[in-house]
Short mmCIF file of C-alpha atoms in Angstrom, two decimals:
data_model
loop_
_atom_site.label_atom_id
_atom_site.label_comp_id
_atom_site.label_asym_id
_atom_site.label_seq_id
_atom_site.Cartn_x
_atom_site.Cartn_y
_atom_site.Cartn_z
CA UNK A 1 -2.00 -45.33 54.58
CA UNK A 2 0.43 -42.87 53.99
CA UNK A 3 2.01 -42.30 50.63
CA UNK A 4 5.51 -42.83 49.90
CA UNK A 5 5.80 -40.49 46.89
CA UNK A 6 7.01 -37.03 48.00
CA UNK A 7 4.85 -34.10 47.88
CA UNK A 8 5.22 -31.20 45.46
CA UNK A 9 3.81 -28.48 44.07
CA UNK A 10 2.47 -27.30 40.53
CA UNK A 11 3.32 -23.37 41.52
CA UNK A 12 6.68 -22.46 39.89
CA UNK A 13 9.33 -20.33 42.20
CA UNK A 14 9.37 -16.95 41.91
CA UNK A 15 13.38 -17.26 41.59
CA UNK A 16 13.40 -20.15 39.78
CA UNK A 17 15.51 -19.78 36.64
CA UNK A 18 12.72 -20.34 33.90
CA UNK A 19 10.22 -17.77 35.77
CA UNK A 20 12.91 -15.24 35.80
CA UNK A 21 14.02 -15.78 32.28
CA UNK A 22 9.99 -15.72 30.78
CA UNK A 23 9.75 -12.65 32.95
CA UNK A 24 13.01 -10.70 31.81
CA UNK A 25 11.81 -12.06 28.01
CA UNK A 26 8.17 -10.75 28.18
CA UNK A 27 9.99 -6.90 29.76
CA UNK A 28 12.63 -6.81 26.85
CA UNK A 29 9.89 -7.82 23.82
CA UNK A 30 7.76 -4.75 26.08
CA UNK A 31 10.77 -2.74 24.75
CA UNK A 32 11.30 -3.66 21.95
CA UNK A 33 7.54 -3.08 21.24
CA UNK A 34 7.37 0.36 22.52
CA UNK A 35 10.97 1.71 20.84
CA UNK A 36 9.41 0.31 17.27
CA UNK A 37 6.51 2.49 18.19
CA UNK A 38 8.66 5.38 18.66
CA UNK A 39 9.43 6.26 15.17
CA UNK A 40 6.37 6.21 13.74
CA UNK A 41 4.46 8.34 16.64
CA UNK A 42 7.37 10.90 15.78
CA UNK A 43 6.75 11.13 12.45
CA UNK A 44 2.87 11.26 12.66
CA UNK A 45 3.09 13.98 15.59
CA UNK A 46 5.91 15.96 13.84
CA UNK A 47 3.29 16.30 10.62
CA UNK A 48 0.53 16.83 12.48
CA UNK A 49 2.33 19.58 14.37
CA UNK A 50 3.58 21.01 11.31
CA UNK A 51 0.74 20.66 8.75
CA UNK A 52 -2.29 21.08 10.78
CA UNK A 53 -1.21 24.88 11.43
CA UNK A 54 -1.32 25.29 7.48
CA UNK A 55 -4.48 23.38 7.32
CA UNK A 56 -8.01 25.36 5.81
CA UNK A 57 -10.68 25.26 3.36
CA UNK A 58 -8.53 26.95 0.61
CA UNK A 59 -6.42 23.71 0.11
CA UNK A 60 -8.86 21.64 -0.73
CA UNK A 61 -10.38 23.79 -3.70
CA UNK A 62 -7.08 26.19 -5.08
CA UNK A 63 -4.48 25.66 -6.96
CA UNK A 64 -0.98 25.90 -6.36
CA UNK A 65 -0.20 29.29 -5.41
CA UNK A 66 3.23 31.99 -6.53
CA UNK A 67 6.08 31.61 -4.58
CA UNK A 68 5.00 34.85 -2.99
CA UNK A 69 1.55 34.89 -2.37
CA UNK A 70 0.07 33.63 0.85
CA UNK A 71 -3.23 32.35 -0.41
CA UNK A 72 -3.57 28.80 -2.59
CA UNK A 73 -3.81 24.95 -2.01
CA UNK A 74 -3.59 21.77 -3.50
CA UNK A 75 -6.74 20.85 -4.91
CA UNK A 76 -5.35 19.76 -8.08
CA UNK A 77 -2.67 17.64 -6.65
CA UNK A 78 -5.67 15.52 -4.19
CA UNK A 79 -7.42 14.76 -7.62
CA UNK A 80 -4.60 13.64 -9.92
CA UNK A 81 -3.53 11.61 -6.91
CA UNK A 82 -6.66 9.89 -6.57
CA UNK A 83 -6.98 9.81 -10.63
CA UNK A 84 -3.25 8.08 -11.02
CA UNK A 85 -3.53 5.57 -8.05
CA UNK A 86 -7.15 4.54 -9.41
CA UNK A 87 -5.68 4.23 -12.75
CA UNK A 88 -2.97 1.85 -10.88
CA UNK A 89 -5.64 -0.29 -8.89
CA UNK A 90 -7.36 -0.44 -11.98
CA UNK A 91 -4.80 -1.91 -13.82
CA UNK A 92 -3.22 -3.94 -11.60
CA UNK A 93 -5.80 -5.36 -8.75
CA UNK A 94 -7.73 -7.87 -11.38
CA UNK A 95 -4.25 -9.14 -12.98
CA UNK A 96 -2.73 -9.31 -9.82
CA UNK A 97 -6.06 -11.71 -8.16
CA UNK A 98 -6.25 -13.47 -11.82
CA UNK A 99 -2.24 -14.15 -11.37
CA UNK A 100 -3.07 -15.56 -7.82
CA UNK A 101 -5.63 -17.36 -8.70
CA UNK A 102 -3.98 -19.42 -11.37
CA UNK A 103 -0.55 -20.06 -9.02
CA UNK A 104 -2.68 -21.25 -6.39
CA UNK A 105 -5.58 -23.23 -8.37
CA UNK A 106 -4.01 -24.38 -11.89
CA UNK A 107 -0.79 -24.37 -11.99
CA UNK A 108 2.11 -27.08 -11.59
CA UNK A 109 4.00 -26.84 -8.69
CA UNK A 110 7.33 -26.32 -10.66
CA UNK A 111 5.35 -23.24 -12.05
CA UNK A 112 4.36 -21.66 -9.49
CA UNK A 113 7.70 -21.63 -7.88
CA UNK A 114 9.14 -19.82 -10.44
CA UNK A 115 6.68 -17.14 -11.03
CA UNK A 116 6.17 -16.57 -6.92
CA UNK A 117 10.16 -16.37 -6.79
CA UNK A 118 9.95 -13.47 -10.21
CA UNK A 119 6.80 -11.79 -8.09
CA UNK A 120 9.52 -11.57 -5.44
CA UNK A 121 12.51 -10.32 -7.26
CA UNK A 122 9.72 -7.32 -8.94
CA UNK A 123 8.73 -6.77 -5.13
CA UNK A 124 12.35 -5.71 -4.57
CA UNK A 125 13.26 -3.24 -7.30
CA UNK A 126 13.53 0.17 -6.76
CA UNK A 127 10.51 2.74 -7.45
CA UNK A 128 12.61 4.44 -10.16
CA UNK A 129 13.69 1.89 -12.06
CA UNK A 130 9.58 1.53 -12.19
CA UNK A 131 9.21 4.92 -13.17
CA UNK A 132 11.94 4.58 -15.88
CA UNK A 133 10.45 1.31 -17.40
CA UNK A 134 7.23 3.32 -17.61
CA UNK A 135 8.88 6.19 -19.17
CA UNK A 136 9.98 4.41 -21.61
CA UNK A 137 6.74 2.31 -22.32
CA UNK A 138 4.04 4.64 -21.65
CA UNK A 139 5.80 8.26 -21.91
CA UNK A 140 7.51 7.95 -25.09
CA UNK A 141 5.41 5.92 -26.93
CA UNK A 142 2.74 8.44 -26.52
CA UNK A 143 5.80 11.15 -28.12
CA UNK A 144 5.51 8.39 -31.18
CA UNK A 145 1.79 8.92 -31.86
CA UNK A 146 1.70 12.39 -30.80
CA UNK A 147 -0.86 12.04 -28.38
CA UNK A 148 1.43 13.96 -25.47
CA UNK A 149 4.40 13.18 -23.51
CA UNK A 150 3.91 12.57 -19.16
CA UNK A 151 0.67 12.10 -18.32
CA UNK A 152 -1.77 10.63 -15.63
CA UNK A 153 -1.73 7.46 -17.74
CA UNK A 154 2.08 6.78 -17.74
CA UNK A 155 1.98 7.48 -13.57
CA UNK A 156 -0.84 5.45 -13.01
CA UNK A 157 1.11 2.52 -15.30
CA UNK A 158 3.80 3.13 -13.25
CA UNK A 159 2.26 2.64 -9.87
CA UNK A 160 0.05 -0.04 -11.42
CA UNK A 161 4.01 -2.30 -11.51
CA UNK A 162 4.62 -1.11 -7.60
CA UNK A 163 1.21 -2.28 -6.75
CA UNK A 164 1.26 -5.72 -8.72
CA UNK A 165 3.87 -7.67 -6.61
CA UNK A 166 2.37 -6.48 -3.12
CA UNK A 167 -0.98 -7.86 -4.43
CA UNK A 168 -0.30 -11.40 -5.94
CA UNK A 169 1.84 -11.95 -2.76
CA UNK A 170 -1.01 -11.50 -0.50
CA UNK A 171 -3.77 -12.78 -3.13
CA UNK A 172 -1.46 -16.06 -3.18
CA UNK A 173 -1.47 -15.95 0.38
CA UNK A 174 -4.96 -15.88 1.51
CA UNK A 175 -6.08 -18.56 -1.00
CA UNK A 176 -3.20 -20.65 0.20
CA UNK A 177 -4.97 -20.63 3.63
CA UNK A 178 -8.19 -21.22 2.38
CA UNK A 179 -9.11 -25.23 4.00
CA UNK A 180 -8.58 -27.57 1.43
CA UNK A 181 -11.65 -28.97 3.08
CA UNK A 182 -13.84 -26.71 1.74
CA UNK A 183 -12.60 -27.17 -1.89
CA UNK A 184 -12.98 -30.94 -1.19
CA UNK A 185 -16.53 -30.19 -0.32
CA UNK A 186 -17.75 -28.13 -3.05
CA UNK A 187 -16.27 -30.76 -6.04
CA UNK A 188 -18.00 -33.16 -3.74
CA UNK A 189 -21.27 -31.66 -4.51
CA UNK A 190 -20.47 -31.86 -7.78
CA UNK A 191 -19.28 -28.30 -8.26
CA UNK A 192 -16.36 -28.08 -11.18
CA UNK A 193 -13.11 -26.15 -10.68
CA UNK A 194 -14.11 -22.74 -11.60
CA UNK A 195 -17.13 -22.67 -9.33
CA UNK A 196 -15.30 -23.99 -6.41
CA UNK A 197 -12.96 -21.01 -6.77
CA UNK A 198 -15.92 -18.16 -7.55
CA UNK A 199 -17.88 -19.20 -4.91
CA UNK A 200 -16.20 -20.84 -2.64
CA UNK A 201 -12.44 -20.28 -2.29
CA UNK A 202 -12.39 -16.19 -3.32
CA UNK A 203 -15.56 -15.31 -0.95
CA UNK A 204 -13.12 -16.98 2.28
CA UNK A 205 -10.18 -14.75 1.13
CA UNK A 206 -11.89 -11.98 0.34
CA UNK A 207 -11.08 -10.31 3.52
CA UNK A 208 -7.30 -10.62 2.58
CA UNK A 209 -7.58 -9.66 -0.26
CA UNK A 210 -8.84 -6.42 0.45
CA UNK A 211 -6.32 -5.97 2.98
CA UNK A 212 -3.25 -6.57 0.82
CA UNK A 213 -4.88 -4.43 -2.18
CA UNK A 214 -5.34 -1.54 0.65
CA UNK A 215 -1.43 -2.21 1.38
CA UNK A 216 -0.58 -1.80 -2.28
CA UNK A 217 -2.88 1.48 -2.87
CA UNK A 218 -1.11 3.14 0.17
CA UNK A 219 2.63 2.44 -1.28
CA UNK A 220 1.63 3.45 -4.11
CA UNK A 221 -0.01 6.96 -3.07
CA UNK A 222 2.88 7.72 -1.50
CA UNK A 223 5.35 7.07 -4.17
CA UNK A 224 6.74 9.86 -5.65
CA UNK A 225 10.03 8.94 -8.07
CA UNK A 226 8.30 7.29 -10.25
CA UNK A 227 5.55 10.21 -11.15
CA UNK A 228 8.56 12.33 -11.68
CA UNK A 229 9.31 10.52 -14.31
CA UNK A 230 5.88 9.98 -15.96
CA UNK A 231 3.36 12.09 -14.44
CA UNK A 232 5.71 14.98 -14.13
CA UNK A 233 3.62 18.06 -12.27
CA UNK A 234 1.39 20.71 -12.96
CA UNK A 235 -0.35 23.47 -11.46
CA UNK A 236 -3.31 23.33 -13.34
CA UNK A 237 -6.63 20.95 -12.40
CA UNK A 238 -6.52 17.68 -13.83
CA UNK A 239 -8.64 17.53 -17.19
CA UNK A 240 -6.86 14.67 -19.36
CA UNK A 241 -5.08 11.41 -18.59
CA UNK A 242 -2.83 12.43 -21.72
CA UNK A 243 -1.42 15.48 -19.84
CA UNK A 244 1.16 16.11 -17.32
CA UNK A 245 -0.94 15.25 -13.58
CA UNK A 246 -0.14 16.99 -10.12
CA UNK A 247 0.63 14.35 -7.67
CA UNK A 248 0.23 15.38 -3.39
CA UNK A 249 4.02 13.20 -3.27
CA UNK A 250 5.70 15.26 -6.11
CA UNK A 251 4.24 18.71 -4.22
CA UNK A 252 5.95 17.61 -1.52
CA UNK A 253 8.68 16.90 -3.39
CA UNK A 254 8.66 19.98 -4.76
CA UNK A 255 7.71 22.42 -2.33
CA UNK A 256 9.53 21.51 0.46
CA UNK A 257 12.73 21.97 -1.35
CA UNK A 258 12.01 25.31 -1.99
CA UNK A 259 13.52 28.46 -0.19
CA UNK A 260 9.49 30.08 -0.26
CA UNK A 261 8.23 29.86 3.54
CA UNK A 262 4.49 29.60 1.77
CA UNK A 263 5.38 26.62 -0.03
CA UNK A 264 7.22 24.99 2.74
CA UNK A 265 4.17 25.64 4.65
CA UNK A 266 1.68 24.10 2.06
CA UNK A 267 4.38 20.74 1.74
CA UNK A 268 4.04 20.17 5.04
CA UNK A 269 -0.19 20.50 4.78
CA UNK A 270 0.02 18.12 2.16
CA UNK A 271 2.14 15.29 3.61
CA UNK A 272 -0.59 15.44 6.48
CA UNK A 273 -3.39 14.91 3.83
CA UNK A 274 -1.48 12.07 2.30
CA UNK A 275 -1.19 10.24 5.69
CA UNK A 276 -5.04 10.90 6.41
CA UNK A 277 -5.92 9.42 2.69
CA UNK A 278 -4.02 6.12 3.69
CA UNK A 279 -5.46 5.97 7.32
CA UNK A 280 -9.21 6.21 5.51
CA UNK A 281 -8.20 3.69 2.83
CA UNK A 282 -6.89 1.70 5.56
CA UNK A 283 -10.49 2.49 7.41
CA UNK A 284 -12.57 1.44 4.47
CA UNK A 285 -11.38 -1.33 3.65
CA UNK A 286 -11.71 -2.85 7.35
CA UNK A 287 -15.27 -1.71 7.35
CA UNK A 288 -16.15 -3.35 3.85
CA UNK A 289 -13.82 -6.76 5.32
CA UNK A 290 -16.20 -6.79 8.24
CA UNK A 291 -19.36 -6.52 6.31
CA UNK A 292 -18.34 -8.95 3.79
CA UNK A 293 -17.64 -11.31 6.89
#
């Protein structure tokens, strides 16, 4: 018996309308891919081009050098870096999980509406009206107790607001993902609130949460109006988070406004080293997700 329903086939045209539109869609988001590439491979090749030639030994372990003298480095600059942005992750990573932690776990719904929408308004403001709260917190009241003026202290506070934002946001995030079935589970076994979230719910967004701390420590190392106003520069090694702290951002700053070829030379060396201390963060902290997972 021969059926009466006509024949077809599941293979779509080649010309048909949808095949050409998914096809002209998947070459223009190709495109667009590749041209948002292009900025960012221009600016990593033009500082590798620029700073690599610059690039030795003596960086690393001198300090800044005359205007006219062709030896000298940045040693001094690496270290109160690393000192201020610790100070900053220091300060603001277990506030910033702790702040998470109670949106997502304790609080009322009303609540946490209103602090995630102030988390996002402090996300938006401008690094220098960061530094300038700072300067006035940190930087004058140490002029008040005569302990010192800019220091490593006030730049790491500083960072420490530019960091806090970035953090509960992605904290908030990755605990808002967690299953609820799993918190279900663990009161089920008779575990109470703060348990389920210590063992249970923080272990499965660990892995975010690393990520989104790694986000905030590379804004912040790159940040550089802020130090200006609290950190200020020196050209000295860093020995006290009471004194004024060299910063690899405010060299930059710094030397590549200045009319000395040497110091042109040693900005551009040091804007290299500052995208290679992000790229390891970055590194790390995938390798320490992975293990954790």
């Amino acid at each position: 018996m021969t059926s009466s329903f006509p024949q077809g086939s599941l293979t779509r045209s080649p010309l048909s309308s949808r095949t050409l539109f998914n096809t002209v869609m998947t070459v223009l988001a190709f495109i667009c891919g590749i041209l948002a590439l292009i900025p960012l491979l221009a600016v990593l090749s033009y500082v590798i081009i620029r700073g690599i030639s610059s690039l030795n030994l003596n960086v690393f372990t001198e300090l800044p050098p005359a205007p006219f003298a062709k030896n000298g480095g940045f040693g001094n600059a690496i270290l109160g870096t690393i000192l201020m942005v610790g100070i900053g992750a220091m300060i603001s990573i277990p506030f910033g999980v702790l702040a998470a932690i109670y949106l997502t776990e304790f609080s009322s719904q009303k609540v946490a509406r209103w602090i995630r929408f102030v988390t996002n308004v402090l996300s938006g403001v401008p690094s220098i009206i960061a530094g300038v709260f700072a300067y006035g917190i940190v930087v004058l009241s140490l002029v008040n107790l005569n302990l010192g003026s800019y220091s490593a202290l006030g730049g790491g506070f500083a960072l420490a607001i530019l960091m806090l934002p970035i953090i509960v946001r992605t904290t908030d995030e990755a605990l808002q993902l967690v299953p609820q079935d799993l918190r279900q589970a663990s009161v089920g076994l008779g575990a109470t609130n703060f348990q389920t979230v210590t063992q249970v719910v923080l272990p499965a967004a660990l892995p975010a949460i690393v990520t989104g701390s790694t986000l905030a420590i590379a804004r912040a190392a790159g940040e550089t109006a802020p130090l200006i106003f609290t950190a200020l520069f020196s050209s000295f090694w860093p020995d006290s988070i009471l004194k004024p702290t060299a910063s690899l951002a405010v060299l930059v700053y710094n030397f590549a406004t200045s009319p000395y070829q040497s110091w042109q030379s040693l900005a551009w060396a040091a804007s290299l080293i500052l995208i290679l201390m992000v790229l390891i963060t970055s590194i790390i902290a995938r390798w320490v997700t992975r293990k954790k997972i």
